[in-house]
Amino acid sequence: RAARGSVAPPPPLRRPRRCERTLRARARHTQGAQWCTQARALPVCTAGGAALSGTALWAALALCSAAGSTLAQRSSFGRALSAPVATMLSGAVLVNAGSAAIGAASLVDPTELRALQSALVASATPLLLLGADLRSIVRGAGRLVPAFAMGAAGAAGGALLGVWLLGASLTGALDSLAGKGVEDAAGLSAALAAKNIGGGFNFVAVADSAGVSSTVVALGLAADNLGALLYFPAVNFWLAWREGARECASARDSAPESSPGSTGSDEIDAEGLTASLALSLAIVAFVGALGVGSSTIVAASAATVALATVAPRALQPLQAPGMALARVMLGLFFASAGISGGRIAGLDPHTLLPVALLLTVIYAAHLVAIAAAREVFGISALDAALCSNAAVGGPATAAALATARGADATPGVLLGNLGNATATFIALALLPALRGVLS
């Protein structure tokens, strides 16, 4: 009851029940419209948009990597291609089939894919160099180091010579792929020199540092692996002829880009994987904080080699898990290269010819340098072949060749590690000269 002298408040207004029901229906309709708008904004198969992004992109890369590894292990066709090329082929099949099925102009966002590739390469580089103890390399393979150095110089000189001879045709062919003729030609030549001094991960590191287009990366890797199918048997038959043997087992059964790291008997557990990944990311973050800019991979390589040389025993337990993680990361990278450059199969053969000729010049210059080293240093034909295999194929092929000949595999493995540790620096130091020749 209202107090005396006060005014009672008016009774509250009540909306009709029909009005409340109408407002609730309108609210539900508005929310539904907003949800539909958000759903249409998702990266689904719409023309002109990227269908693979985020987790879906990672899943696609992992699927292609697994398919390539399985193909390389369980089929003669895959073994002939090698795991990296089989993985890129899987990526190429995925991007072509996916684009045709959904009618999308671009299956992936090139900017996102390039950022992912850079992260994979930067993280994998320290993992691959945890066993690069320069002191043990010099002690174990000291007598062959000069010959190996001459072979590496031959590969670098072959890249320079090839660019000088093929500059116009190489630049024009690569310009038709990505519109970066001079930059791609110089970067690809440096990356191929690195590949034939160290290994596949050196190719990847140099290509990423030089900003080589993804399509050109895929083209260069595929061409180099196919060239190796001819190179390794030729070297083995030459060795068999020189040694008077009936036949030399092919070292091609081992992947050229592999690095021995540790043997399969080394234990790999969750703690080792976590510790090696933490160390790798810490090295990359540290050199990045120093403001090295685009030289992050080079600085991370130098820091890892220095650490492995100063404290080899501390890093020894991390070598096997680090190598396992690095192979996973490189598998994802090769899958991304296949996805981004997956349309090279339909290119004009005239586009592929200059790259094949460049590789021929690099191989020829390398072999001339190895032959000269054999005469200068008086090494045997087997030692010369080991130096060549360690440079062009990496530690695994050198070890396979030595084992097939009944020789000690340690020098070849150590030389391959030396190539892995130095090839990136040599190729990037060569890059300005290559650009100068092409300018």
Coordinates of C-alpha atoms in Angstrom, one line a residue:
R1 CA 0.0 0.0 0.0
A2 CA 1.4 3.5 -0.9
A3 CA 2.3 5.7 1.9
R4 CA 0.2 8.8 2.6
G5 CA 1.2 11.7 0.4
S6 CA 3.0 9.6 -2.2
V7 CA 2.0 8.7 -5.7
A8 CA 1.7 5.0 -6.5
P9 CA 3.9 3.8 -9.5
P10 CA 2.0 2.9 -12.6
P11 CA 1.5 -0.8 -13.2
P12 CA 4.1 -2.4 -15.5
L13 CA 3.2 -2.7 -19.1
R14 CA 3.0 -6.2 -20.5
R15 CA 3.7 -7.2 -24.1
P16 CA 1.2 -9.4 -25.7
R17 CA 2.4 -13.0 -25.9
R18 CA 2.1 -12.9 -29.7
C19 CA 4.6 -10.0 -29.8
E20 CA 7.1 -11.9 -27.7
R21 CA 6.9 -14.9 -29.9
T22 CA 7.5 -12.8 -33.0
L23 CA 10.6 -11.2 -31.5
R24 CA 12.0 -14.5 -30.5
A25 CA 11.4 -15.9 -34.0
R26 CA 13.1 -12.8 -35.5
A27 CA 16.1 -13.3 -33.2
R28 CA 16.5 -16.9 -34.3
H29 CA 16.3 -15.9 -37.9
T30 CA 19.0 -13.3 -37.5
Q31 CA 21.3 -15.7 -35.7
G32 CA 20.7 -18.3 -38.4
A33 CA 21.5 -15.7 -41.1
Q34 CA 24.7 -14.7 -39.3
W35 CA 25.8 -18.4 -39.0
C36 CA 25.1 -18.9 -42.7
T37 CA 27.2 -15.9 -43.5
Q38 CA 30.1 -17.2 -41.4
A39 CA 29.8 -20.6 -42.9
R40 CA 30.0 -19.2 -46.4
A41 CA 33.2 -17.4 -45.3
L42 CA 34.9 -20.6 -44.4
P43 CA 37.6 -21.9 -46.8
V44 CA 35.3 -24.4 -48.5
C45 CA 35.4 -25.3 -52.2
T46 CA 34.4 -22.0 -53.6
A47 CA 35.7 -20.7 -56.9
G48 CA 38.7 -18.3 -56.5
G49 CA 39.4 -19.3 -52.8
A50 CA 41.8 -21.7 -51.1
A51 CA 40.3 -25.0 -50.1
L52 CA 43.2 -26.1 -48.0
S53 CA 44.2 -23.9 -45.1
G54 CA 45.3 -24.4 -41.5
T55 CA 44.8 -27.9 -40.2
A56 CA 43.5 -29.2 -43.5
L57 CA 46.7 -28.1 -45.2
W58 CA 48.9 -29.8 -42.6
A59 CA 46.8 -33.0 -43.0
A60 CA 47.2 -32.8 -46.8
L61 CA 51.0 -32.4 -46.5
A62 CA 51.3 -35.3 -44.0
L63 CA 49.2 -37.5 -46.3
C64 CA 51.4 -36.8 -49.3
S65 CA 54.6 -37.3 -47.3
A66 CA 53.3 -40.7 -46.1
A67 CA 52.3 -41.7 -49.6
G68 CA 55.7 -40.8 -51.0
S69 CA 57.6 -42.7 -48.3
T70 CA 55.4 -45.8 -48.8
L71 CA 55.8 -45.6 -52.5
A72 CA 59.6 -45.3 -52.2
Q73 CA 59.8 -48.2 -49.8
R74 CA 57.4 -50.7 -51.4
S75 CA 57.7 -50.3 -55.1
S76 CA 60.5 -50.4 -57.6
F77 CA 59.0 -47.3 -59.3
G78 CA 59.1 -45.4 -56.1
R79 CA 62.7 -46.5 -55.3
A80 CA 63.8 -45.3 -58.7
L81 CA 62.2 -41.9 -58.1
S82 CA 63.5 -41.6 -54.5
A83 CA 61.3 -40.6 -51.5
P84 CA 61.5 -36.8 -52.1
V85 CA 60.4 -37.1 -55.7
A86 CA 57.7 -39.6 -54.9
T87 CA 56.4 -37.2 -52.2
M88 CA 56.4 -34.3 -54.6
L89 CA 54.6 -36.5 -57.2
S90 CA 51.9 -37.2 -54.6
G91 CA 51.5 -33.5 -53.9
A92 CA 51.2 -32.8 -57.6
V93 CA 48.5 -35.5 -58.0
L94 CA 46.7 -34.0 -55.1
V95 CA 46.7 -30.4 -56.3
N96 CA 45.7 -31.3 -59.8
A97 CA 42.9 -33.7 -58.8
G98 CA 41.7 -31.4 -56.1
S99 CA 41.5 -28.4 -58.3
A100 CA 39.7 -30.3 -61.0
A101 CA 37.2 -31.8 -58.5
I102 CA 36.2 -28.6 -56.7
G103 CA 36.7 -26.1 -59.4
A104 CA 38.8 -23.9 -57.3
A105 CA 41.2 -21.4 -58.8
S106 CA 43.7 -22.1 -56.1
L107 CA 43.8 -25.1 -53.8
V108 CA 46.1 -23.4 -51.3
D109 CA 47.1 -19.9 -50.4
P110 CA 50.6 -19.3 -51.8
T111 CA 51.5 -16.9 -48.9
E112 CA 50.5 -19.4 -46.2
L113 CA 52.3 -22.2 -48.0
R114 CA 55.5 -20.2 -48.3
A115 CA 55.4 -19.3 -44.7
L116 CA 55.0 -22.9 -43.7
Q117 CA 57.9 -23.9 -46.0
S118 CA 60.2 -21.4 -44.4
A119 CA 59.2 -22.6 -40.9
L120 CA 59.9 -26.2 -41.8
V121 CA 63.3 -25.5 -43.3
A122 CA 64.4 -23.3 -40.4
S123 CA 63.4 -25.9 -37.8
A124 CA 64.9 -28.8 -39.7
T125 CA 68.3 -27.3 -40.4
P126 CA 69.7 -27.5 -36.8
L127 CA 68.3 -31.0 -36.4
L128 CA 70.3 -32.2 -39.4
L129 CA 73.6 -30.8 -38.2
L130 CA 73.6 -32.0 -34.6
G131 CA 76.3 -34.6 -35.6
A132 CA 78.5 -32.2 -37.6
D133 CA 81.6 -32.4 -35.4
L134 CA 84.3 -30.9 -37.7
R135 CA 87.1 -32.2 -35.5
S136 CA 86.0 -35.8 -35.8
I137 CA 85.4 -35.4 -39.5
V138 CA 89.0 -34.1 -40.1
R139 CA 90.4 -36.9 -37.9
G140 CA 88.4 -39.7 -39.5
A141 CA 88.6 -38.6 -43.2
G142 CA 91.6 -36.3 -43.2
R143 CA 93.4 -37.9 -46.2
L144 CA 90.3 -37.6 -48.4
V145 CA 89.3 -34.1 -47.4
P146 CA 91.4 -32.3 -50.0
A147 CA 90.0 -34.5 -52.8
F148 CA 86.5 -33.9 -51.5
A149 CA 87.1 -30.2 -51.4
M150 CA 88.3 -30.3 -55.1
G151 CA 85.1 -32.1 -56.0
A152 CA 83.0 -29.5 -54.2
A153 CA 84.9 -26.7 -56.0
G154 CA 84.1 -28.5 -59.2
A155 CA 80.4 -28.5 -58.5
A156 CA 80.5 -24.8 -57.6
G157 CA 82.5 -24.0 -60.7
G158 CA 80.2 -26.0 -62.8
A159 CA 77.2 -23.9 -61.6
L160 CA 79.1 -20.7 -62.6
L161 CA 80.1 -22.2 -66.0
G162 CA 76.6 -23.5 -66.6
V163 CA 75.0 -20.1 -65.9
W164 CA 77.5 -18.4 -68.1
L165 CA 76.8 -20.8 -71.0
L166 CA 73.0 -21.1 -70.5
G167 CA 72.2 -17.7 -69.0
A168 CA 69.7 -16.5 -71.6
S169 CA 67.8 -19.8 -72.2
L170 CA 67.8 -20.6 -68.4
T171 CA 66.5 -17.2 -67.4
G172 CA 63.8 -17.2 -70.1
A173 CA 62.6 -20.7 -69.3
L174 CA 62.3 -20.0 -65.5
D175 CA 60.7 -16.6 -66.2
S176 CA 57.9 -18.3 -67.9
L177 CA 57.2 -20.3 -64.7
A178 CA 57.1 -17.6 -62.0
G179 CA 58.1 -14.3 -63.6
K180 CA 61.4 -14.1 -61.7
G181 CA 63.8 -15.2 -64.3
V182 CA 67.2 -13.9 -63.0
E183 CA 66.4 -14.4 -59.3
D184 CA 65.1 -18.0 -59.9
A185 CA 68.0 -18.9 -62.3
A186 CA 70.7 -17.7 -59.8
G187 CA 68.9 -19.2 -56.8
L188 CA 68.3 -22.6 -58.5
S189 CA 71.9 -22.8 -59.8
A190 CA 73.2 -22.1 -56.2
A191 CA 70.8 -24.6 -54.8
L192 CA 71.9 -27.3 -57.3
A193 CA 75.5 -26.6 -56.4
A194 CA 74.6 -27.1 -52.7
K195 CA 72.8 -30.3 -53.5
N196 CA 75.8 -31.7 -55.2
I197 CA 78.2 -30.7 -52.4
G198 CA 76.0 -31.7 -49.5
G199 CA 72.6 -33.1 -49.7
G200 CA 68.9 -32.4 -50.3
F201 CA 68.4 -30.3 -47.2
N202 CA 71.2 -28.0 -48.4
F203 CA 69.3 -27.5 -51.6
V204 CA 66.2 -26.7 -49.6
A205 CA 68.0 -24.3 -47.3
V206 CA 69.7 -22.4 -50.2
A207 CA 66.5 -22.3 -52.3
D208 CA 64.6 -20.8 -49.3
S209 CA 67.3 -18.3 -48.5
A210 CA 67.5 -17.2 -52.1
G211 CA 63.7 -16.9 -52.5
V212 CA 63.4 -19.4 -55.3
S213 CA 59.8 -19.8 -56.5
S214 CA 58.1 -23.0 -55.3
T215 CA 57.5 -24.2 -58.9
V216 CA 61.2 -23.8 -59.7
V217 CA 62.1 -25.7 -56.5
A218 CA 60.0 -28.7 -57.5
L219 CA 61.4 -28.6 -61.0
G220 CA 65.0 -28.5 -59.8
L221 CA 64.6 -31.3 -57.3
A222 CA 62.9 -33.5 -59.8
A223 CA 65.5 -32.9 -62.4
D224 CA 68.4 -33.5 -60.0
N225 CA 66.9 -36.8 -58.7
L226 CA 66.3 -38.0 -62.2
G227 CA 69.9 -37.0 -63.2
A228 CA 71.2 -39.0 -60.2
L229 CA 69.5 -42.1 -61.6
L230 CA 72.1 -41.9 -64.4
Y231 CA 75.0 -40.5 -62.4
F232 CA 75.3 -43.2 -59.7
P233 CA 75.2 -46.2 -61.9
A234 CA 77.7 -44.6 -64.2
V235 CA 80.1 -43.9 -61.4
N236 CA 79.7 -47.5 -60.1
F237 CA 80.4 -49.1 -63.5
W238 CA 83.4 -46.9 -63.9
L239 CA 84.7 -48.0 -60.6
A240 CA 84.1 -51.6 -61.4
W241 CA 86.0 -51.2 -64.7
R242 CA 88.9 -49.5 -63.0
E243 CA 89.2 -52.0 -60.2
G244 CA 88.8 -55.0 -62.5
A245 CA 85.6 -56.1 -60.7
R246 CA 82.7 -57.7 -62.4
E247 CA 80.1 -55.2 -61.1
C248 CA 79.7 -52.7 -58.3
A249 CA 76.5 -52.7 -56.4
S250 CA 74.5 -49.6 -56.9
A251 CA 74.5 -47.0 -54.2
R252 CA 71.3 -45.6 -55.5
D253 CA 69.3 -47.9 -53.1
S254 CA 69.9 -45.3 -50.4
A255 CA 68.2 -41.9 -50.6
P256 CA 70.7 -39.2 -51.7
E257 CA 69.4 -36.6 -49.3
S258 CA 69.7 -38.8 -46.3
S259 CA 72.2 -38.2 -43.6
P260 CA 73.3 -41.1 -41.4
G261 CA 73.2 -39.2 -38.2
S262 CA 72.9 -42.3 -36.0
T263 CA 72.2 -45.9 -36.8
G264 CA 68.9 -47.5 -36.5
S265 CA 70.0 -49.1 -33.3
D266 CA 70.0 -45.8 -31.4
E267 CA 67.0 -45.5 -29.2
I268 CA 64.4 -42.8 -30.1
D269 CA 62.0 -41.8 -27.3
A270 CA 59.7 -39.0 -26.5
E271 CA 62.2 -37.2 -24.3
G272 CA 64.8 -37.3 -27.0
L273 CA 62.4 -36.0 -29.6
T274 CA 61.3 -33.2 -27.3
A275 CA 64.8 -32.2 -26.3
S276 CA 66.1 -32.1 -29.9
L277 CA 63.1 -30.1 -31.1
A278 CA 63.5 -27.7 -28.2
L279 CA 67.2 -27.2 -29.0
S280 CA 66.5 -26.6 -32.7
L281 CA 63.8 -24.1 -32.1
A282 CA 66.0 -22.4 -29.4
I283 CA 68.8 -22.0 -31.9
V284 CA 66.5 -20.6 -34.6
A285 CA 64.9 -18.2 -32.1
F286 CA 68.3 -17.1 -30.8
V287 CA 69.8 -16.2 -34.2
G288 CA 66.5 -14.6 -35.2
A289 CA 66.8 -12.3 -32.1
L290 CA 70.2 -11.2 -33.3
G291 CA 68.5 -9.5 -36.3
V292 CA 70.1 -11.6 -39.1
G293 CA 67.0 -11.1 -41.3
S294 CA 67.0 -13.4 -44.3
S295 CA 70.2 -15.1 -43.2
T296 CA 68.5 -17.0 -40.4
I297 CA 69.2 -20.5 -41.9
V298 CA 72.8 -19.6 -42.5
A299 CA 73.3 -18.3 -38.9
A300 CA 71.4 -21.3 -37.4
S301 CA 73.6 -23.7 -39.4
A302 CA 76.8 -22.0 -38.2
A303 CA 75.6 -22.0 -34.6
T304 CA 74.7 -25.7 -34.7
V305 CA 78.0 -26.7 -36.4
A306 CA 79.9 -24.7 -33.7
L307 CA 77.9 -26.3 -30.9
A308 CA 78.4 -29.8 -32.4
T309 CA 82.1 -29.3 -32.6
V310 CA 82.5 -27.8 -29.1
A311 CA 80.2 -30.3 -27.3
P312 CA 79.8 -33.4 -29.4
R313 CA 79.2 -35.7 -26.4
A314 CA 76.4 -33.6 -25.1
L315 CA 74.6 -33.6 -28.5
Q316 CA 75.2 -37.3 -29.3
P317 CA 72.0 -38.5 -27.6
L318 CA 70.0 -36.0 -29.6
Q319 CA 71.3 -37.0 -33.1
A320 CA 69.0 -39.9 -33.8
P321 CA 65.8 -38.3 -32.6
G322 CA 66.9 -35.1 -34.3
M323 CA 67.4 -36.9 -37.6
A324 CA 64.0 -38.6 -37.3
L325 CA 62.2 -35.2 -36.7
A326 CA 64.2 -33.6 -39.6
R327 CA 63.0 -36.3 -42.0
V328 CA 59.4 -35.7 -41.0
M329 CA 59.8 -32.0 -41.6
L330 CA 61.6 -32.4 -44.9
G331 CA 58.9 -34.8 -46.0
L332 CA 56.3 -32.1 -45.3
F333 CA 58.4 -29.6 -47.2
F334 CA 58.7 -31.9 -50.3
A335 CA 55.0 -32.4 -50.2
S336 CA 54.4 -28.6 -50.1
A337 CA 56.8 -28.3 -53.1
G338 CA 54.8 -30.8 -55.0
I339 CA 51.5 -29.0 -54.2
S340 CA 52.9 -25.6 -55.1
G341 CA 54.7 -26.7 -58.2
G342 CA 52.4 -29.5 -59.2
R343 CA 51.7 -28.4 -62.7
I344 CA 55.2 -28.8 -64.0
A345 CA 54.2 -32.0 -65.7
G346 CA 52.4 -30.1 -68.3
L347 CA 55.1 -27.7 -69.2
D348 CA 56.7 -27.3 -72.5
P349 CA 59.8 -29.6 -72.8
H350 CA 61.8 -26.5 -73.8
T351 CA 61.3 -25.3 -70.2
L352 CA 62.9 -28.4 -68.8
L353 CA 65.9 -28.6 -71.2
P354 CA 67.9 -25.7 -69.8
V355 CA 67.8 -27.1 -66.2
A356 CA 68.9 -30.5 -67.5
L357 CA 71.8 -28.9 -69.4
L358 CA 72.8 -27.0 -66.3
L359 CA 72.9 -30.2 -64.3
T360 CA 75.0 -31.8 -67.0
V361 CA 77.5 -29.1 -66.7
I362 CA 77.6 -29.3 -62.9
Y363 CA 78.1 -33.1 -63.0
A364 CA 80.8 -32.8 -65.7
A365 CA 82.8 -30.2 -63.8
H366 CA 82.5 -32.2 -60.6
L367 CA 83.9 -35.3 -62.3
V368 CA 86.7 -33.4 -63.9
A369 CA 87.7 -32.1 -60.5
I370 CA 87.5 -35.5 -58.9
A371 CA 89.7 -37.0 -61.7
A372 CA 92.2 -34.2 -61.2
A373 CA 92.2 -34.8 -57.4
R374 CA 92.9 -38.5 -58.0
E375 CA 96.0 -37.6 -60.0
V376 CA 97.2 -34.8 -57.7
F377 CA 96.7 -36.6 -54.3
G378 CA 97.4 -40.2 -55.6
I379 CA 94.2 -41.7 -54.2
S380 CA 92.7 -44.9 -55.4
A381 CA 89.7 -45.2 -57.7
L382 CA 87.5 -46.4 -54.8
D383 CA 88.5 -43.3 -52.7
A384 CA 87.8 -41.0 -55.7
A385 CA 84.4 -42.7 -56.1
L386 CA 83.7 -42.3 -52.4
C387 CA 84.5 -38.6 -52.5
S388 CA 82.2 -38.2 -55.5
N389 CA 79.4 -40.1 -53.9
A390 CA 79.7 -38.2 -50.6
A391 CA 79.4 -34.9 -52.4
V392 CA 76.7 -35.7 -54.9
G393 CA 74.7 -38.3 -53.0
G394 CA 75.5 -37.6 -49.3
P395 CA 76.6 -39.9 -46.5
A396 CA 74.2 -42.7 -47.2
T397 CA 75.2 -43.3 -50.8
A398 CA 78.9 -43.1 -49.8
A399 CA 78.4 -45.6 -47.0
A400 CA 76.5 -48.0 -49.4
L401 CA 79.2 -47.8 -52.0
A402 CA 82.0 -48.6 -49.4
T403 CA 80.0 -51.4 -47.9
A404 CA 79.4 -53.0 -51.3
R405 CA 83.2 -52.9 -52.0
G406 CA 84.1 -54.3 -48.6
A407 CA 85.7 -51.1 -47.4
D408 CA 85.4 -49.0 -44.3
A409 CA 82.3 -46.8 -44.6
T410 CA 83.4 -44.3 -42.0
P411 CA 85.5 -41.9 -44.2
G412 CA 82.6 -41.6 -46.7
V413 CA 80.1 -41.0 -44.0
L414 CA 82.3 -38.3 -42.5
L415 CA 82.8 -36.6 -45.8
G416 CA 79.1 -36.6 -46.4
N417 CA 78.6 -34.9 -43.0
L418 CA 81.3 -32.4 -44.0
G419 CA 79.3 -31.6 -47.2
N420 CA 76.1 -31.2 -45.2
A421 CA 77.9 -28.8 -42.8
T422 CA 79.5 -26.6 -45.5
A423 CA 77.4 -26.8 -48.7
T424 CA 74.9 -24.1 -47.6
F425 CA 77.6 -21.6 -46.9
I426 CA 79.5 -22.3 -50.1
A427 CA 76.4 -22.0 -52.3
L428 CA 75.2 -18.8 -50.7
A429 CA 78.7 -17.3 -51.0
L430 CA 78.4 -18.2 -54.7
L431 CA 75.0 -16.6 -55.2
P432 CA 76.2 -13.0 -55.8
A433 CA 78.6 -14.2 -58.5
L434 CA 75.8 -16.1 -60.2
R435 CA 73.5 -13.0 -60.1
G436 CA 76.4 -11.0 -61.6
V437 CA 76.8 -13.4 -64.5
L438 CA 73.1 -13.3 -65.2
S439 CA 72.7 -9.5 -64.9

